[in-house]
Each structure stands twice: as C-alpha cells, then as structure tokens.
Short mmCIF file of C-alpha atoms and ligand atoms in Angstrom, two decimals:
data_model
loop_
_atom_site.label_atom_id
_atom_site.label_comp_id
_atom_site.label_asym_id
_atom_site.label_seq_id
_atom_site.Cartn_x
_atom_site.Cartn_y
_atom_site.Cartn_z
CA UNK D 1 45.52 18.18 -119.27
CA UNK D 2 42.26 16.95 -120.67
CA UNK D 3 41.48 14.60 -123.48
CA UNK D 4 38.44 13.55 -125.39
CA UNK D 5 37.03 10.33 -124.13
CA UNK D 6 34.42 9.97 -126.81
CA UNK D 7 31.03 11.48 -127.40
CA UNK D 8 27.69 10.31 -126.25
CA UNK D 9 25.09 10.12 -129.02
CA UNK D 10 23.18 13.21 -127.91
CA UNK D 11 25.97 15.31 -126.53
CA UNK D 12 29.09 17.01 -127.74
CA UNK D 13 30.61 16.93 -124.27
CA UNK D 14 34.27 16.22 -124.06
CA UNK D 15 35.16 14.95 -120.63
CA UNK D 16 38.50 15.10 -118.92
CA UNK D 17 40.56 12.04 -118.34
CA UNK D 18 39.45 10.43 -115.09
CA UNK D 19 42.88 10.48 -113.56
CA UNK D 20 43.39 14.18 -114.16
CA UNK D 21 40.64 14.95 -111.71
CA UNK D 22 40.88 12.77 -108.73
CA UNK D 23 43.72 10.42 -108.84
CA UNK D 24 46.71 12.50 -109.72
CA UNK D 25 47.77 12.51 -106.08
CA UNK D 26 47.61 8.72 -105.84
CA UNK D 27 50.46 6.66 -107.00
CA UNK D 28 50.75 3.00 -107.76
CA UNK D 29 52.75 2.66 -104.56
CA UNK D 30 49.57 2.76 -102.47
CA UNK D 31 50.16 0.97 -99.16
CA UNK D 32 49.14 -2.67 -99.26
CA UNK D 33 46.23 -2.28 -96.81
CA UNK D 34 44.69 0.53 -98.87
CA UNK D 35 44.87 -1.29 -102.14
CA UNK D 36 41.49 -1.69 -103.83
CA UNK D 37 40.11 -5.17 -103.67
CA UNK D 38 38.91 -7.42 -106.39
CA UNK D 39 38.96 -11.13 -106.56
CA UNK D 40 40.49 -13.27 -109.16
CA UNK D 41 40.10 -17.00 -109.07
CA UNK D 42 42.70 -19.55 -109.94
CA UNK D 43 42.21 -23.22 -110.52
CA UNK D 44 45.44 -25.14 -110.49
CA UNK D 45 45.84 -28.71 -111.49
CA UNK D 46 46.34 -31.04 -108.55
CA UNK D 47 44.88 -34.17 -106.99
CA UNK D 48 41.24 -35.10 -106.82
CA UNK D 49 38.98 -32.87 -104.79
CA UNK D 50 37.81 -35.65 -102.53
CA UNK D 51 40.98 -37.49 -101.70
CA UNK D 52 44.46 -36.72 -100.47
CA UNK D 53 46.67 -35.13 -103.09
CA UNK D 54 48.53 -37.21 -105.67
CA UNK D 55 52.27 -37.70 -105.82
CA UNK D 56 53.39 -34.98 -108.23
CA UNK D 57 52.97 -31.95 -106.02
CA UNK D 58 55.25 -29.02 -106.37
CA UNK D 59 53.90 -26.46 -103.94
CA UNK D 60 51.19 -25.82 -101.37
CA UNK D 61 49.09 -23.76 -103.75
CA UNK D 62 48.83 -26.75 -106.06
CA UNK D 63 47.91 -28.87 -103.08
CA UNK D 64 45.12 -26.70 -101.73
CA UNK D 65 43.76 -25.83 -105.17
CA UNK D 66 42.75 -29.43 -105.66
CA UNK D 67 40.20 -29.05 -102.87
CA UNK D 68 38.79 -25.54 -103.22
CA UNK D 69 38.85 -22.76 -105.77
CA UNK D 70 41.46 -20.31 -104.56
CA UNK D 71 40.46 -16.73 -105.21
CA UNK D 72 43.27 -14.18 -104.92
CA UNK D 73 42.27 -11.04 -103.01
CA UNK D 74 43.63 -7.53 -102.78
CA UNK D 75 44.97 -7.44 -106.27
CA UNK D 76 46.41 -4.11 -107.29
CA UNK D 77 44.52 -3.43 -110.43
CA UNK D 78 47.42 -3.27 -112.82
CA UNK D 79 48.46 -6.62 -111.37
CA UNK D 80 45.22 -8.01 -112.73
CA UNK D 81 46.61 -8.18 -116.22
CA UNK D 82 50.07 -9.14 -115.00
CA UNK D 83 48.60 -12.02 -112.97
CA UNK D 84 46.49 -12.95 -115.98
CA UNK D 85 49.55 -13.63 -118.03
CA UNK D 86 51.82 -15.16 -115.40
CA UNK D 87 51.40 -16.39 -111.81
CA UNK D 88 47.67 -16.44 -111.13
CA UNK D 89 45.47 -16.66 -114.21
CA UNK D 90 42.17 -15.00 -113.21
CA UNK D 91 38.93 -16.92 -113.46
CA UNK D 92 36.47 -14.58 -111.70
CA UNK D 93 36.25 -11.02 -110.40
CA UNK D 94 34.27 -8.51 -108.36
CA UNK D 95 33.49 -4.94 -109.40
CA UNK D 96 32.86 -2.48 -106.57
CA UNK D 97 33.14 1.21 -105.75
CA UNK D 98 36.47 0.57 -104.15
CA UNK D 99 37.70 -1.07 -107.34
CA UNK D 100 36.57 1.96 -109.39
CA UNK D 101 38.59 4.23 -107.09
CA UNK D 102 41.60 2.00 -107.57
CA UNK D 103 41.33 1.89 -111.34
CA UNK D 104 41.66 5.62 -111.76
CA UNK D 105 44.86 5.71 -109.71
CA UNK D 106 46.59 3.63 -112.34
CA UNK D 107 47.94 4.40 -115.77
CA UNK D 108 45.54 4.12 -118.72
CA UNK D 109 43.92 0.75 -119.13
CA UNK D 110 40.83 -0.55 -120.83
CA UNK D 111 39.25 -0.44 -117.37
CA UNK D 112 39.89 3.26 -116.99
CA UNK D 113 38.45 3.93 -120.44
CA UNK D 114 35.38 2.02 -119.31
CA UNK D 115 34.89 4.56 -116.50
CA UNK D 116 35.51 7.47 -118.84
CA UNK D 117 32.89 6.15 -121.22
CA UNK D 118 30.44 5.86 -118.31
CA UNK D 119 30.97 9.53 -117.52
CA UNK D 120 29.94 10.43 -121.06
CA UNK D 121 26.63 8.52 -120.86
CA UNK D 122 23.92 10.73 -122.34
CA UNK D 123 21.08 9.24 -120.30
CA UNK D 124 22.78 10.45 -117.10
CA UNK D 125 23.30 13.98 -118.51
CA UNK D 126 19.57 14.63 -118.70
CA UNK D 127 18.92 13.95 -115.02
CA UNK D 128 18.16 17.18 -113.18
CA UNK D 129 18.61 15.75 -109.72
CA UNK D 130 22.33 15.63 -109.00
CA UNK D 131 22.20 12.59 -106.72
CA UNK D 132 20.28 10.65 -109.38
CA UNK D 133 22.81 11.78 -111.97
CA UNK D 134 25.74 10.62 -109.82
CA UNK D 135 24.07 7.32 -109.11
CA UNK D 136 23.50 6.91 -112.87
CA UNK D 137 27.22 7.49 -113.51
CA UNK D 138 28.12 5.06 -110.73
CA UNK D 139 25.89 2.31 -112.19
CA UNK D 140 27.32 2.92 -115.67
CA UNK D 141 30.88 2.82 -114.38
CA UNK D 142 30.31 -0.44 -112.46
CA UNK D 143 28.70 -2.06 -115.49
CA UNK D 144 31.24 -0.84 -118.03
CA UNK D 145 34.11 -2.11 -115.88
CA UNK D 146 32.15 -5.29 -115.08
CA UNK D 147 31.66 -5.93 -118.79
CA UNK D 148 35.42 -5.54 -119.37
CA UNK D 149 36.02 -8.02 -116.54
CA UNK D 150 33.56 -10.45 -118.12
CA UNK D 151 35.67 -10.27 -121.28
CA UNK D 152 38.85 -10.78 -119.24
CA UNK D 153 37.94 -13.79 -117.07
CA UNK D 154 36.26 -17.07 -117.91
CA UNK D 155 34.12 -17.18 -114.74
CA UNK D 156 31.44 -15.02 -113.19
CA UNK D 157 31.78 -11.34 -112.34
CA UNK D 158 30.13 -10.13 -109.16
CA UNK D 159 28.77 -6.56 -109.17
CA UNK D 160 28.37 -4.77 -105.85
CA UNK D 161 24.85 -3.50 -105.26
CA UNK D 162 24.84 -0.11 -103.52
CA UNK D 163 25.04 -0.79 -99.77
CA UNK D 164 22.87 2.29 -99.10
CA UNK D 165 19.93 0.21 -100.32
CA UNK D 166 20.65 -2.67 -97.93
CA UNK D 167 17.41 -2.35 -95.93
CA UNK D 168 14.92 -2.11 -98.81
CA UNK D 169 14.13 -5.30 -100.71
CA UNK D 170 12.21 -3.68 -103.57
CA UNK D 171 14.83 -1.01 -104.14
CA UNK D 172 17.60 -3.63 -104.24
CA UNK D 173 15.63 -5.60 -106.83
CA UNK D 174 15.03 -2.46 -108.86
CA UNK D 175 18.75 -1.63 -108.77
CA UNK D 176 19.74 -5.14 -109.85
CA UNK D 177 17.30 -4.95 -112.76
CA UNK D 178 18.74 -1.58 -113.79
CA UNK D 179 22.26 -3.01 -113.71
CA UNK D 180 21.14 -6.06 -115.68
CA UNK D 181 19.58 -3.84 -118.31
CA UNK D 182 22.83 -1.94 -118.68
CA UNK D 183 24.75 -5.20 -118.93
CA UNK D 184 22.36 -6.45 -121.59
CA UNK D 185 22.98 -3.27 -123.64
CA UNK D 186 26.62 -4.37 -123.62
CA UNK D 187 25.58 -7.88 -124.59
CA UNK D 188 26.75 -9.48 -121.36
CA UNK D 189 24.86 -12.66 -120.56
CA UNK D 190 23.23 -12.83 -117.09
CA UNK D 191 24.85 -16.26 -116.73
CA UNK D 192 28.20 -14.52 -116.36
CA UNK D 193 26.97 -12.26 -113.58
CA UNK D 194 26.42 -12.30 -109.84
CA UNK D 195 24.95 -9.41 -107.86
CA UNK D 196 26.63 -8.86 -104.51
CA UNK D 197 24.05 -7.97 -101.87
CA UNK D 198 24.55 -7.43 -98.10
CA UNK D 199 22.95 -10.09 -95.88
CA UNK D 200 20.39 -7.96 -94.11
CA UNK D 201 16.98 -9.63 -93.90
CA UNK D 202 15.85 -7.34 -96.73
CA UNK D 203 18.92 -8.24 -98.80
CA UNK D 204 18.27 -11.96 -98.29
CA UNK D 205 14.63 -11.46 -99.35
CA UNK D 206 15.81 -9.62 -102.47
CA UNK D 207 18.14 -12.53 -103.19
CA UNK D 208 15.24 -14.99 -102.85
CA UNK D 209 13.05 -13.06 -105.29
CA UNK D 210 15.89 -12.46 -107.76
CA UNK D 211 17.02 -16.09 -107.73
CA UNK D 212 13.40 -17.07 -108.40
CA UNK D 213 13.67 -15.01 -111.59
CA UNK D 214 16.92 -16.77 -112.49
CA UNK D 215 19.17 -13.85 -111.47
CA UNK D 216 22.29 -15.01 -109.61
CA UNK D 217 23.07 -13.37 -106.28
CA UNK D 218 26.07 -13.32 -103.98
CA UNK D 219 25.13 -12.64 -100.35
CA UNK D 220 27.96 -11.01 -98.46
CA UNK D 221 28.64 -9.91 -94.84
CA UNK D 222 27.51 -13.21 -93.32
CA UNK D 223 28.59 -13.40 -89.66
CA UNK D 224 25.95 -15.62 -88.02
CA UNK D 225 24.21 -18.92 -88.65
CA UNK D 226 20.84 -17.17 -88.95
CA UNK D 227 22.16 -15.14 -91.91
CA UNK D 228 23.83 -18.18 -93.46
CA UNK D 229 20.81 -20.48 -93.12
CA UNK D 230 18.37 -17.80 -94.32
CA UNK D 231 20.66 -17.13 -97.30
CA UNK D 232 20.74 -20.85 -98.16
CA UNK D 233 16.96 -21.08 -97.82
CA UNK D 234 16.67 -18.06 -100.14
CA UNK D 235 18.66 -19.99 -102.74
CA UNK D 236 21.53 -17.47 -102.98
CA UNK D 237 24.09 -18.61 -105.56
CA UNK D 238 27.05 -17.63 -103.35
CA UNK D 239 27.22 -17.09 -99.57
CA UNK D 240 30.29 -15.26 -98.24
CA UNK D 241 31.49 -15.71 -94.64
CA UNK D 242 34.25 -13.54 -93.16
CA UNK D 243 36.21 -16.00 -91.03
CA UNK D 244 38.91 -13.68 -89.65
CA UNK D 245 36.55 -10.82 -88.82
CA UNK D 246 34.49 -13.15 -86.65
CA UNK D 247 37.66 -14.36 -84.93
CA UNK D 248 38.87 -10.78 -84.40
CA UNK D 249 35.52 -9.85 -82.86
CA UNK D 250 35.66 -12.87 -80.54
CA UNK D 251 39.14 -11.90 -79.36
CA UNK D 252 37.94 -8.52 -78.21
CA UNK D 253 34.37 -9.16 -77.03
CA UNK D 254 32.11 -11.61 -75.31
CA UNK D 255 28.36 -11.95 -74.88
CA UNK D 256 27.45 -13.44 -78.25
CA UNK D 257 25.92 -16.86 -77.58
CA UNK D 258 26.87 -18.34 -80.97
CA UNK D 259 30.47 -17.23 -80.67
CA UNK D 260 30.74 -18.12 -76.99
CA UNK D 261 29.42 -21.63 -77.72
CA UNK D 262 32.07 -22.22 -80.40
CA UNK D 263 34.85 -20.82 -78.24
CA UNK D 264 33.76 -22.94 -75.24
CA UNK D 265 34.11 -26.11 -77.29
CA UNK D 266 37.58 -25.02 -78.33
CA UNK D 267 36.65 -24.09 -81.89
CA UNK D 268 37.50 -21.00 -83.84
CA UNK D 269 34.14 -19.22 -84.19
CA UNK D 270 34.73 -18.13 -87.81
CA UNK D 271 35.75 -21.60 -88.95
CA UNK D 272 32.94 -23.12 -86.89
CA UNK D 273 30.39 -20.96 -88.73
CA UNK D 274 31.81 -22.02 -92.09
CA UNK D 275 31.67 -25.68 -91.09
CA UNK D 276 28.10 -25.45 -89.83
CA UNK D 277 26.96 -23.57 -92.93
CA UNK D 278 28.73 -25.98 -95.30
CA UNK D 279 27.13 -28.93 -93.53
CA UNK D 280 23.71 -27.26 -93.54
CA UNK D 281 23.91 -26.57 -97.29
CA UNK D 282 25.00 -30.12 -98.07
CA UNK D 283 22.85 -32.01 -95.59
CA UNK D 284 19.67 -30.24 -96.68
CA UNK D 285 20.39 -29.98 -100.41
CA UNK D 286 20.62 -26.21 -100.85
CA UNK D 287 22.17 -25.05 -104.10
CA UNK D 288 24.35 -22.26 -102.63
CA UNK D 289 28.11 -22.25 -103.06
CA UNK D 290 30.07 -21.21 -99.98
CA UNK D 291 32.89 -18.66 -100.01
CA UNK D 292 35.29 -17.94 -97.13
CA UNK D 293 36.86 -14.48 -96.92
CA UNK D 294 39.10 -12.66 -94.43
CA UNK D 295 41.47 -15.60 -94.03
CA UNK D 296 44.46 -14.58 -91.95
CA UNK D 297 47.05 -17.32 -92.49
CA UNK D 298 47.85 -20.57 -94.26
CA UNK D 299 46.39 -22.67 -91.47
CA UNK D 300 43.01 -21.05 -92.07
CA UNK D 301 43.19 -22.25 -95.65
CA UNK D 302 44.12 -25.79 -94.63
CA UNK D 303 41.16 -25.77 -92.22
CA UNK D 304 38.78 -24.68 -94.97
CA UNK D 305 39.68 -27.27 -97.60
CA UNK D 306 36.61 -28.57 -99.38
CA UNK D 307 34.71 -25.27 -99.33
CA UNK D 308 33.80 -23.98 -102.79
CA UNK D 309 35.83 -20.74 -102.77
CA UNK D 310 38.49 -19.25 -100.50
CA UNK D 311 39.45 -15.60 -101.01
CA UNK D 312 43.17 -15.48 -100.25
CA UNK D 313 45.27 -12.33 -99.78
CA UNK D 314 48.04 -12.17 -102.36
CA UNK D 315 50.73 -12.35 -99.64
CA UNK D 316 49.43 -15.74 -98.42
CA UNK D 317 48.98 -16.86 -101.99
CA UNK D 318 52.61 -16.08 -102.75
CA UNK D 319 53.69 -17.92 -99.66
CA UNK D 320 51.65 -21.00 -100.65
CA UNK D 321 53.10 -20.84 -104.12
CA UNK D 322 56.63 -20.56 -102.78
CA UNK D 323 56.30 -23.48 -100.33
CA UNK D 324 57.64 -26.62 -101.86
CA UNK D 325 55.81 -29.74 -100.79
CA UNK D 326 57.59 -33.04 -100.55
CA UNK D 327 55.97 -36.32 -101.51
CA UNK D 328 55.89 -37.47 -97.86
CA UNK D 329 53.82 -34.39 -96.99
CA UNK D 330 51.11 -35.20 -99.45
CA UNK D 331 48.80 -36.59 -96.78
CA UNK D 332 48.99 -33.39 -94.71
CA UNK D 333 46.35 -31.85 -96.95
CA UNK D 334 42.92 -33.21 -96.17
CA UNK D 335 39.51 -32.20 -97.21
CA UNK D 336 37.98 -31.00 -93.94
CA UNK D 337 34.58 -30.14 -95.39
CA UNK D 338 32.78 -32.78 -97.38
CA UNK D 339 29.23 -33.90 -98.12
CA UNK D 340 30.03 -37.12 -96.22
CA UNK D 341 30.77 -35.33 -92.97
CA UNK D 342 27.77 -33.02 -93.57
CA UNK D 343 25.45 -36.02 -93.52
CA UNK D 344 26.39 -36.91 -89.94
CA UNK D 345 26.42 -33.35 -88.57
CA UNK D 346 23.68 -32.64 -86.02
CA UNK D 347 21.59 -29.49 -85.99
CA UNK D 348 19.24 -28.41 -83.23
CA UNK D 349 15.55 -28.02 -83.98
CA UNK D 350 15.92 -24.26 -83.61
CA UNK D 351 18.62 -24.16 -86.27
CA UNK D 352 16.42 -26.02 -88.74
CA UNK D 353 13.52 -23.57 -88.66
CA UNK D 354 12.21 -21.76 -91.71
CA UNK D 355 13.66 -18.31 -91.06
CA UNK D 356 11.43 -15.26 -91.14
CA UNK D 357 12.16 -11.65 -90.39
CA UNK D 358 11.32 -11.95 -86.71
CA UNK D 359 13.31 -15.13 -85.98
CA UNK D 360 16.16 -13.77 -88.08
CA UNK D 361 16.26 -10.51 -86.10
CA UNK D 362 16.15 -12.22 -82.74
CA UNK D 363 18.91 -14.67 -83.68
CA UNK D 364 21.31 -11.94 -84.82
CA UNK D 365 23.75 -11.62 -81.93
CA UNK D 366 25.91 -8.59 -81.18
CA UNK D 367 28.81 -9.88 -83.31
CA UNK D 368 26.72 -10.18 -86.47
CA UNK D 369 24.98 -6.86 -85.78
CA UNK D 370 28.23 -4.98 -85.29
CA UNK D 371 30.18 -6.62 -88.09
CA UNK D 372 27.34 -6.20 -90.57
CA UNK D 373 26.99 -2.53 -89.65
CA UNK D 374 30.74 -1.99 -90.02
CA UNK D 375 30.82 -3.75 -93.39
CA UNK D 376 27.93 -1.69 -94.69
CA UNK D 377 29.51 1.52 -93.46
CA UNK D 378 32.71 0.71 -95.34
CA UNK D 379 30.87 0.06 -98.62
CA UNK D 380 28.68 3.14 -98.21
CA UNK D 381 31.78 5.30 -97.70
CA UNK D 382 33.39 3.92 -100.83
CA UNK D 383 30.26 4.57 -102.90
CA UNK D 384 30.13 8.14 -101.55
CA UNK D 385 33.77 8.68 -102.42
CA UNK D 386 33.19 7.57 -105.99
CA UNK D 387 30.16 9.83 -106.33
CA UNK D 388 32.04 12.74 -104.76
CA UNK D 389 34.72 12.24 -107.33
CA UNK D 390 32.22 12.06 -110.17
CA UNK D 391 30.54 15.19 -108.71
CA UNK D 392 33.82 17.07 -108.88
CA UNK D 393 34.20 16.42 -112.56
CA UNK D 394 30.61 17.34 -113.30
CA UNK D 395 29.74 19.37 -115.28
CA UNK D 396 32.78 19.18 -117.53
CA UNK D 397 34.00 22.61 -118.73
CA UNK D 398 32.26 22.44 -122.10
CA UNK D 399 28.75 21.41 -121.00
O1 I22 E 1 34.66 -9.50 -100.82
C1 I22 E 1 35.71 -9.54 -101.42
C2 I22 E 1 35.71 -9.73 -102.89
O2 I22 E 1 34.40 -9.89 -103.34
C3 I22 E 1 36.98 -9.44 -100.70
O3 I22 E 1 37.81 -8.50 -101.31
C4 I22 E 1 36.81 -9.20 -99.23
O4 I22 E 1 36.46 -7.86 -99.04
C5 I22 E 1 38.05 -9.57 -98.46
O5 I22 E 1 38.41 -10.87 -98.69
C6 I22 E 1 37.85 -9.50 -96.99
O6 I22 E 1 36.99 -8.50 -96.67
C7 I22 E 1 39.09 -9.27 -96.24
O7 I22 E 1 38.71 -9.10 -94.91
P1 I22 E 1 39.50 -8.15 -93.95
O8 I22 E 1 40.93 -8.56 -94.05
O9 I22 E 1 39.26 -6.74 -94.46
O10 I22 E 1 38.90 -8.36 -92.61
#
C-alpha cells in the first residue's frame, strides 16, 4: 500500500507511507526497554522550591515536583498525546534518531506526517552523493518532528546533533547552523530550541562557540567532573549527568580515581558527581542548568531534589504518582541541592582550573572514557538505522 504524502515544489514524486516500508513488523507492543525515548517535562503544583513541602500534599510526585522539574522518560510516542491530555502534561521534549524510529512504528500521527514530508524534500533529491542525501533527509526529519514538538509543548525542544560528528567542533557548529536554518524556514524561534551535543572536548568547544552566538546547547554524556566543569565554563545551557550509569560502572569496575574517591567516602559516585557539579555551577555563578538522567529508583529522585531537571522513567513516575503522602510525611522531602550548600562546598585547586583540551583529556578517567564511548556508539547506531531505513525507501518507485 502506498499513499501520496504531498509533493515537493520541484518534484512530482509520490512517496510511500513511512510505515509501509520499515515499520510494518513493529507493533505498539514493543518491549518496554526498546521503547524509543523522548522526554516530556511536568511541573506540578506543590510547596515552595526552597522549603519543605506544604500541608496539602496528595502524592510523592506532587512533593518532588516542588523542588525539581520532573521530566518523564521513555514515553511511547503515542503516549505523548495521551499524557498531554491526562496524567503528565508535557512541557519539553527531545527529538532524536531513536525517536524517529519509534514514530514510524505507530499509527498515523502528525509526527509521522512530519517524517513523510521530510522524505519529499526537494533539496535532498538533488544531492548526487547518497550519504549526503540520507543525511539531508535525516536533518529534515528531525527538524520537522522537532517543529511539531515545539507546537505541542510549552518548553524547549532539544534536537540531537549527529553523534558521528562528536570529535569535530567546526562540523558540529556547521550542523547546528544547518538545523537552525531548517527550523527558521518553519518559523520556529531559536529560543524554543536546544541542540544536544555529546560532551567530548570538541563538543564542549562547539557548545562554547554556539552559546557565544546565542544558540542554546544541551551537553549530554557527562560522566566526570572534568566534563561537567568544562561544560559549565563553556556556558552550556543544559548539562546532563547519567547518575545510574556511573553507579553501574562503579559496581563492576575499579581503577577510576574520581569514582574510587566517592565510593571510599561512602557516597554514590553518580550522585556525588551531580552534587559536585551543582555546587560548582552555583558557587561560581555559571548559567548552566543541571539535568540528572538514568535514575534507577525513587530514592535517587529524593537524593537529587533541588537539581533543575530529573529525567524519570515512566514506571517510577507512576509509582510516585500512586504513592499517597500523609501530612506527617511532609518533612521527609528535603531539598538536598541548594545554592546555600553550594556556597560552603570546598573544591581543590585542581578542580578549579580553566579546562583546556590537555587537562580535560588527562582528567578523563576510564569510567568517563568507556561510558562516553558507549553512549556515542548507541547514538551512532540509531542514526545509521534511520538512514538505512530512508535508504531503503529511496528512490521511490516513481522517481
Ligand atoms: O537523554 C534523554 C532524553 O534527552 C533520556 O532519554 C536518556 O537517554 C535516559 O534518561 C537515560 O539514558 C536512561 O539511562 P539508562 O537507563 O539507559 O542507563
């Protein structure tokens, strides 16, 4: 079955429906761990962000939402609209290759039409080189879906920048400018956008130069203090730390001085990195907002209260929502991270240096090296899968 998905100005091509080509074997009953990820923020009404919660609590989600913006993770894409109208009204989102793959496994939505429109983009048709053509379709698809997300949420939409570019500052900047240009053709304001860039040294440099131009960046895959501090010094708008991945690494390895130091003092190394980064940002007046991802349980969330954003798996979110809190429990929720405690936090001289490529490289321990490489590999594979899929449907039968 194929349908018209609209014509590009200079072409009469009629493309097949996205789902007919790749996704017919996928069903909406995809196992939970394979579900494409996006993030959707919720802000619930609750007590003040700097004091224990007020008396009228009904559940733990209300309680924790007063301290940090809770960002639901692993949302099945059709749930996006369901959540929008019921349990978790979305405030922000991320568009990535993995999200594009998820969208086409679902019944028709405005998001799937956005991909179909991307595949009819005339400026991609003219490209002789097939990898450039596929990359053009990928950019278009990310931006078209991103623009739909901008219309669907009140907050910012983060667009994944191709992880294959992670080690080239100029190429990252070029890609972000290309994406911005596409967004501006769709009349999306840059104020509504973040560009999600891996925290390699080159990615952090790209973030610094982009932020200088007023372009908002979201530095991801932060696993060490050197990455976090360099990202803050670069002025990244959002810095994302993967708490549970650091903990998982620490459970199975040793030999990373940063992680060993935290473990020796009885701290969880993922939470310790968040705390140190939060305190660094606040003590030294950096503008970055801090995001915690890969939280594994409710206790992680309680330990992170006060951070700007926490990405929470939907299962934990449901459990928070379903936990009734009694008035006498209201003081169990405390803001652990606050500018006040940041002021009295002590950093070593080494930690306060102005990071450069050499000091950054020598401070990256084995945990950060391995976790960054694994994160990049995952994103690169997703981007390849999307392009492979686009390659299969190209050229359409009538071109
Ligand atoms: O980065 C985003 C959204 O921007 C998240 O979906 C993020 O990938 C997830 O929170 C974490 O990666 C989950 O970590 P893990 O459970 O895969 O270790």
